[in-house]
Short mmCIF file of C-alpha atoms in Angstrom, two decimals:
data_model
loop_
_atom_site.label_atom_id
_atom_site.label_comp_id
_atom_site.label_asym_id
_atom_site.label_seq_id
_atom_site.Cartn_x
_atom_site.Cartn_y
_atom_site.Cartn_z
CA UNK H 1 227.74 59.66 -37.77
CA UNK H 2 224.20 60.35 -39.20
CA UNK H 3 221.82 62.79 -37.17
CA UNK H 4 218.96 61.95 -35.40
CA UNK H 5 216.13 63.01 -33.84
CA UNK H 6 217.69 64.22 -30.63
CA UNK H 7 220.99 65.40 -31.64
CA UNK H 8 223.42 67.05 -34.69
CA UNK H 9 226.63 65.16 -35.45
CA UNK H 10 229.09 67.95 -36.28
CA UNK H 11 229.23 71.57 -36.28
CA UNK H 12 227.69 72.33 -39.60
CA UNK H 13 224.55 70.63 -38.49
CA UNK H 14 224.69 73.15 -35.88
CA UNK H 15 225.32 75.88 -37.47
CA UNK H 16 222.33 75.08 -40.07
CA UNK H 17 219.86 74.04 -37.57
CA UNK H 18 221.08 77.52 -35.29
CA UNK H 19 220.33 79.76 -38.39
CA UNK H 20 217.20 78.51 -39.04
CA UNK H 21 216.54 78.86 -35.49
CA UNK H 22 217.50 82.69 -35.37
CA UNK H 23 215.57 82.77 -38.42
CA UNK H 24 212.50 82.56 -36.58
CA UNK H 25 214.12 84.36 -32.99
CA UNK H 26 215.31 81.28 -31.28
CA UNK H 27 218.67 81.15 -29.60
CA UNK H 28 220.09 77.99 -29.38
CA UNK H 29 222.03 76.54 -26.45
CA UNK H 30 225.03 74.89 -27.92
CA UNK H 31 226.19 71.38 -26.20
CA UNK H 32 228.98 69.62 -26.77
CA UNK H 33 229.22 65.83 -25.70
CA UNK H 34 231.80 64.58 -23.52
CA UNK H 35 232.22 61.87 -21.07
CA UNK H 36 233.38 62.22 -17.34
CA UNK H 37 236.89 62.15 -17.34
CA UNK H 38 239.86 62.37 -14.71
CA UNK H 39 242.20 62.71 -18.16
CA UNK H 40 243.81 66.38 -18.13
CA UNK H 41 244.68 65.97 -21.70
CA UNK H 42 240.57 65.06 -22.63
CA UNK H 43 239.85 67.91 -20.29
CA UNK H 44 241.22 70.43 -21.87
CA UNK H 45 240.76 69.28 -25.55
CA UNK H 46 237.19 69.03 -24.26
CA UNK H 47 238.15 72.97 -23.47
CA UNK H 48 239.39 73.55 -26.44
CA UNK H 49 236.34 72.33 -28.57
CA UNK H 50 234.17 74.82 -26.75
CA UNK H 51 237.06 77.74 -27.37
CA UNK H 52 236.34 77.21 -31.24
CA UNK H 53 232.57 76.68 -31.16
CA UNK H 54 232.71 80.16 -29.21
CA UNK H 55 234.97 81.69 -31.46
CA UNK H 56 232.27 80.70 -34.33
CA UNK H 57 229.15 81.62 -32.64
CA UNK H 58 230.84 84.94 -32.48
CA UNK H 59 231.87 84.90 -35.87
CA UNK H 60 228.56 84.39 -37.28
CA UNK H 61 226.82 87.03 -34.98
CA UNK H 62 224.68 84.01 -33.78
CA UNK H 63 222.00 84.14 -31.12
CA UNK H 64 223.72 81.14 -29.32
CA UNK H 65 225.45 80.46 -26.20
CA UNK H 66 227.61 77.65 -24.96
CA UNK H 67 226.26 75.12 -22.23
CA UNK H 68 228.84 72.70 -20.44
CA UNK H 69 228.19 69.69 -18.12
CA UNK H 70 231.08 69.88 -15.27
CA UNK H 71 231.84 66.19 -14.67
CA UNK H 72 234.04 65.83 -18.30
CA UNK H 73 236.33 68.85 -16.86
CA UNK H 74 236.92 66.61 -13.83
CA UNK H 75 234.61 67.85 -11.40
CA UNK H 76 234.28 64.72 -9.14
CA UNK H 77 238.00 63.69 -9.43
CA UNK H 78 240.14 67.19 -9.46
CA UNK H 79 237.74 69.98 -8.49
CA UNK H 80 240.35 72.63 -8.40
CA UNK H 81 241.67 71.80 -11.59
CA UNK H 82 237.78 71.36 -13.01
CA UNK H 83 236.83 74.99 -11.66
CA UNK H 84 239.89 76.24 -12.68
CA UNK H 85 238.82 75.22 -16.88
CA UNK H 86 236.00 76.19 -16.32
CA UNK H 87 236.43 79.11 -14.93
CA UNK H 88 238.35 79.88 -18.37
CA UNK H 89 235.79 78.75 -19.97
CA UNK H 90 233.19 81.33 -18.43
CA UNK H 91 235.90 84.01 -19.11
CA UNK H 92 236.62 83.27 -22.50
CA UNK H 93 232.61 83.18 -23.41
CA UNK H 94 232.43 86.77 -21.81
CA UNK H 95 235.55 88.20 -23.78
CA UNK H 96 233.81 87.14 -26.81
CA UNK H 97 230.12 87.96 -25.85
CA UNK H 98 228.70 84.98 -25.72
CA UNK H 99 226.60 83.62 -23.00
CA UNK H 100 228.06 80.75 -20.55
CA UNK H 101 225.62 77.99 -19.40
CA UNK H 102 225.79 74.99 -17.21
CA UNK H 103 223.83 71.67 -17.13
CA UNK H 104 223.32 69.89 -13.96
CA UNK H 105 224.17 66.01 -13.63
CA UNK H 106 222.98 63.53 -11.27
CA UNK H 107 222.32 64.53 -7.90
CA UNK H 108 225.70 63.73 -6.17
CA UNK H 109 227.26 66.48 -8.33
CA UNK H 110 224.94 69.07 -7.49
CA UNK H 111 226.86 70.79 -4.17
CA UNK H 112 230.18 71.55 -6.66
CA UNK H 113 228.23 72.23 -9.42
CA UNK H 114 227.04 75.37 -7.74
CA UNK H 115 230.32 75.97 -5.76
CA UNK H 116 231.85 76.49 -9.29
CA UNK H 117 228.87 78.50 -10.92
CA UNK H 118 229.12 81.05 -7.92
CA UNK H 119 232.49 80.49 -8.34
CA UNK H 120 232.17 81.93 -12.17
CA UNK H 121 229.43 84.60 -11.06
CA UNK H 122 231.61 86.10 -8.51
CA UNK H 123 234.68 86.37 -10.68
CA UNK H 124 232.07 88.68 -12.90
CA UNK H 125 231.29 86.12 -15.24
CA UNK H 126 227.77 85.75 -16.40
CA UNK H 127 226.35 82.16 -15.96
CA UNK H 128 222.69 80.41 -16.13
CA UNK H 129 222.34 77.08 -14.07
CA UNK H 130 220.04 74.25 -14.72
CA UNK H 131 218.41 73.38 -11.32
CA UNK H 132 216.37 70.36 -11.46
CA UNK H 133 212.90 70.21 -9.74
CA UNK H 134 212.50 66.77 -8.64
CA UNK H 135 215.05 67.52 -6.27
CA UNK H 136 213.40 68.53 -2.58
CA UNK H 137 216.82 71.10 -2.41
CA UNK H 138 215.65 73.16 -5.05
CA UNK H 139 214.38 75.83 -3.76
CA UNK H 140 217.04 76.86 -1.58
CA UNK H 141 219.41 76.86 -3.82
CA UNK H 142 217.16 78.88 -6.24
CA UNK H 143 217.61 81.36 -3.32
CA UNK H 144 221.33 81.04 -3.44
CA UNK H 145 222.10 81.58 -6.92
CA UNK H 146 219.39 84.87 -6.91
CA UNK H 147 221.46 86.01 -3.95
CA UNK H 148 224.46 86.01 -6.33
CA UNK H 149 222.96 87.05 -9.76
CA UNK H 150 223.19 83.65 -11.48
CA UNK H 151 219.71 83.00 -14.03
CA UNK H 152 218.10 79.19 -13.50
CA UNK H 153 217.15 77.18 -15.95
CA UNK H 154 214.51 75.10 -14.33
CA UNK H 155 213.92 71.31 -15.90
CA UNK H 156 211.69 68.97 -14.56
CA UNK H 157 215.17 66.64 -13.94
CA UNK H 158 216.26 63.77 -15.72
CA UNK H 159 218.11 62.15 -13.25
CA UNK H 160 216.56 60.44 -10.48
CA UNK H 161 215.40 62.41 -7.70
CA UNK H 162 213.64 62.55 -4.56
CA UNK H 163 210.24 62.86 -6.41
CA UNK H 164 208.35 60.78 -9.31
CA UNK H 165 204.99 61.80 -9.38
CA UNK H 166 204.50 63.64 -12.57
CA UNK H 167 201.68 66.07 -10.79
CA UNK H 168 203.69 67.19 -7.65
CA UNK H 169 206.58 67.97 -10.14
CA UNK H 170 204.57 70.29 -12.05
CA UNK H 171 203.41 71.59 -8.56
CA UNK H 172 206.90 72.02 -7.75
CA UNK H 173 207.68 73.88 -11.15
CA UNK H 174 204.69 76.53 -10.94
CA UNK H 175 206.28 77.35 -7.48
CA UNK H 176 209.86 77.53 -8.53
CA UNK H 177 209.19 79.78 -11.56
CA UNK H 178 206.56 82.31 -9.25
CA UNK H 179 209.74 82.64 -6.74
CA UNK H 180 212.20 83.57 -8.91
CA UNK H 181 209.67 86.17 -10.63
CA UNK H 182 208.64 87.40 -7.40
CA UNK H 183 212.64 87.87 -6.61
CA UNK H 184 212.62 90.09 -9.63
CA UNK H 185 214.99 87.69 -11.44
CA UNK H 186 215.09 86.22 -14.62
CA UNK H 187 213.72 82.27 -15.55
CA UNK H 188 214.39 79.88 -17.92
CA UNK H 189 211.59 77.38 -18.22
CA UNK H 190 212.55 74.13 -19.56
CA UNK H 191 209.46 72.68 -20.19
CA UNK H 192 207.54 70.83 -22.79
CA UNK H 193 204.58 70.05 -20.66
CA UNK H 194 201.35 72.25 -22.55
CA UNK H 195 199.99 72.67 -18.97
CA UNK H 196 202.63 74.71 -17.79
CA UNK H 197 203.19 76.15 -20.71
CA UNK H 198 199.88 77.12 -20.95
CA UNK H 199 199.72 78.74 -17.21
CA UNK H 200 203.03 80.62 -18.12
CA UNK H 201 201.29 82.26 -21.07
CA UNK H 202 198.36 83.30 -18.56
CA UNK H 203 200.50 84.09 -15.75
CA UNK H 204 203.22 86.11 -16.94
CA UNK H 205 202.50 88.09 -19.73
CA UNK H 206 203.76 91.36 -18.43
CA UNK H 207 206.46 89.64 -17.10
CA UNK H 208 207.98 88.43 -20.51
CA UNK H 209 211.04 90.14 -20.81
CA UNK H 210 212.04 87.73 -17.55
CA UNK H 211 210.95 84.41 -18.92
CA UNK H 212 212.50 82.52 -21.63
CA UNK H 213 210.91 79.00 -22.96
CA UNK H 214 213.93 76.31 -23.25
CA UNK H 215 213.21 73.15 -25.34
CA UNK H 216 215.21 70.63 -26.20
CA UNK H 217 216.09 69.51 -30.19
CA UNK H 218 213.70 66.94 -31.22
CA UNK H 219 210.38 68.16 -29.26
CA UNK H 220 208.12 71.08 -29.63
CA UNK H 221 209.15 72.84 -33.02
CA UNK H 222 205.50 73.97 -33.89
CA UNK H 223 205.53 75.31 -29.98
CA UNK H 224 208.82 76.82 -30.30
CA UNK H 225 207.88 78.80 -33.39
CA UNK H 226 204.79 79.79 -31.70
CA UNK H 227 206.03 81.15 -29.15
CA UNK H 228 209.13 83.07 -30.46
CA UNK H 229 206.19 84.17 -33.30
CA UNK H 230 204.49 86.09 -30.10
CA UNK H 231 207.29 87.57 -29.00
CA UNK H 232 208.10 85.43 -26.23
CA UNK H 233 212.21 84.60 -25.76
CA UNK H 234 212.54 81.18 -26.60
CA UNK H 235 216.24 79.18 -26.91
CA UNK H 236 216.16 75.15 -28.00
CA UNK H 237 219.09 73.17 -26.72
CA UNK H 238 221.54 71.79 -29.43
CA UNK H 239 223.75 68.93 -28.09
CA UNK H 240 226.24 67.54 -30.73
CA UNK H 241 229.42 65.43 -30.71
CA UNK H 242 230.13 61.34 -30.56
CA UNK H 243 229.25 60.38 -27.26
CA UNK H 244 225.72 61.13 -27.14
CA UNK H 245 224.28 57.51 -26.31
CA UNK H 246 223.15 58.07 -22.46
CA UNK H 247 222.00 61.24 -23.89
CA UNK H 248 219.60 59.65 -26.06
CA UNK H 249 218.75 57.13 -23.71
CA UNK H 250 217.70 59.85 -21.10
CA UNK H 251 215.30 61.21 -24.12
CA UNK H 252 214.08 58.02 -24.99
CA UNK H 253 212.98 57.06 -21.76
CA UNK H 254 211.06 60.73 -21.17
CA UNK H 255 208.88 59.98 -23.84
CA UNK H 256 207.95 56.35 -23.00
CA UNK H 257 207.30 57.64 -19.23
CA UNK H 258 205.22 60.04 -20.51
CA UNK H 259 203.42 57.75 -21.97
CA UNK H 260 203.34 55.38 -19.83
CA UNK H 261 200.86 58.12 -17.66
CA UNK H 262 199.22 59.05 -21.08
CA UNK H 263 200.64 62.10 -21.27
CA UNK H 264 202.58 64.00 -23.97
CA UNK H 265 204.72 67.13 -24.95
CA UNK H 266 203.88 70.29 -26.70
CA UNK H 267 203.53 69.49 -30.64
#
């Protein structure tokens, strides 16, 4: 499979793109593509996979941490079993000092995807959480996973949610990110929107050390560089693997929405 814009094929695409990332002082968050599945054997090869790629971000001493979606583990069809790989999972990262990470899916997964997170956290297992901001539930459970220690990474959302409107969601953003600071926690802002961006530069400069700009491959590499350049924390998320179509679909259709209200991301 040849790479595109959006994603690498294989591990040594990875591992070239996450050099030349630390090069500069970006982490990378390290993705690895896998449908849903109820299939214990595609579970825990699925496991597996993520076992090695830890075993080589450790390796290589790289600034890198792994990032898992819940549903391929089984998290709608077996939830024990899914929390139970996962839990692994979070406890195999930690043995080898790398950080743990986990995506959010559409919002009918969103109750057990924080059941399980917590679930990590309060086994003593470090764990960041995308939390989507189009959903109106957000904020509560921004509440709930400062009350146990877990970092968010907060997105705009790519799957649907309660709210459209590009403006409120920015709205909606601002207010996220100024809780958890106010909390005294730490915030990742996935964002390639320059106005936020922008008003996070202005905002929080002497609170720095508890932000961290998230991008996604394919968007913002003259930002990204920028920023990291500054000495802002800055990670860009690396999905890789086969089964990347939806993924690419879900990128696709960000840019022709944004477009679609004549807007457009960070260069």
């Amino acid at each position: 499979m040849a790479a595109n814009r959006w994603t690498c094929p294989d591990i040594s695409c990875v591992l070239e793109r996450c050099r030349e990332n630390n090069g500069e002082n970006i982490r990378c968050i390290l993705h690895i593509f896998g449908p849903p599945s109820a299939d214990h054997v595609v579970q825990e090869a699925l496991a597996g996979n993520y076992r090695s790629l830890t075993d080589t971000i450790a390796a290589g001493k790289l600034s890198a941490s792994i990032s898992i979606k819940p549903t391929p583990f089984g998290l709608m069809s077996d939830y024990p079993g899914a929390e139970r790989i996962i839990l692994d999972l979070a406890e195999y990262a930690a043995g080898a000092s790398v950080p743990f990470e986990m995506d959010m899916e559409g919002r009918g997964t969103v109750d057990r995807t924080l059941r399980v997170a917590v679930s990590c956290r309060d086994a003593g297992f470090p764990v960041t959480l995308a939390v989507q901001a189009n959903l109106d539930r957000t904020a509560d459970d921004l509440a709930l996973l400062h009350s146990h220690g877990i970092v968010p990474r907060i997105v705009k959302g790519t799957y649907p949610g309660d709210v459209k409107d590009f403006t409120a969601i920015q709205k909606r953003m601002r207010t996220l990110i100024e809780d958890i600071i106010e909390r005294g926690g730490r915030v990742q802002a996935g964002t390639h929107d320059p106005d936020l961006i922008a008003w996070i530069e202005e905002h929080f400069e002497a609170d720095r050390d508890r932000i961290e700009f998230g991008f996604l491959m394919g968007l913002a590499d003259r930002t990204r560089i920028r920023l990291a350049g500054q000495g802002w924390a800055v990670s860009e998320y690396i999905p890789f693997g086969d089964d990347r179509g939806a993924y690419v679909t879900r990128r696709e259709r960000y840019l022709r929405e944004l477009h679609e209200i004549s807007r457009a991301p960070v260069p």
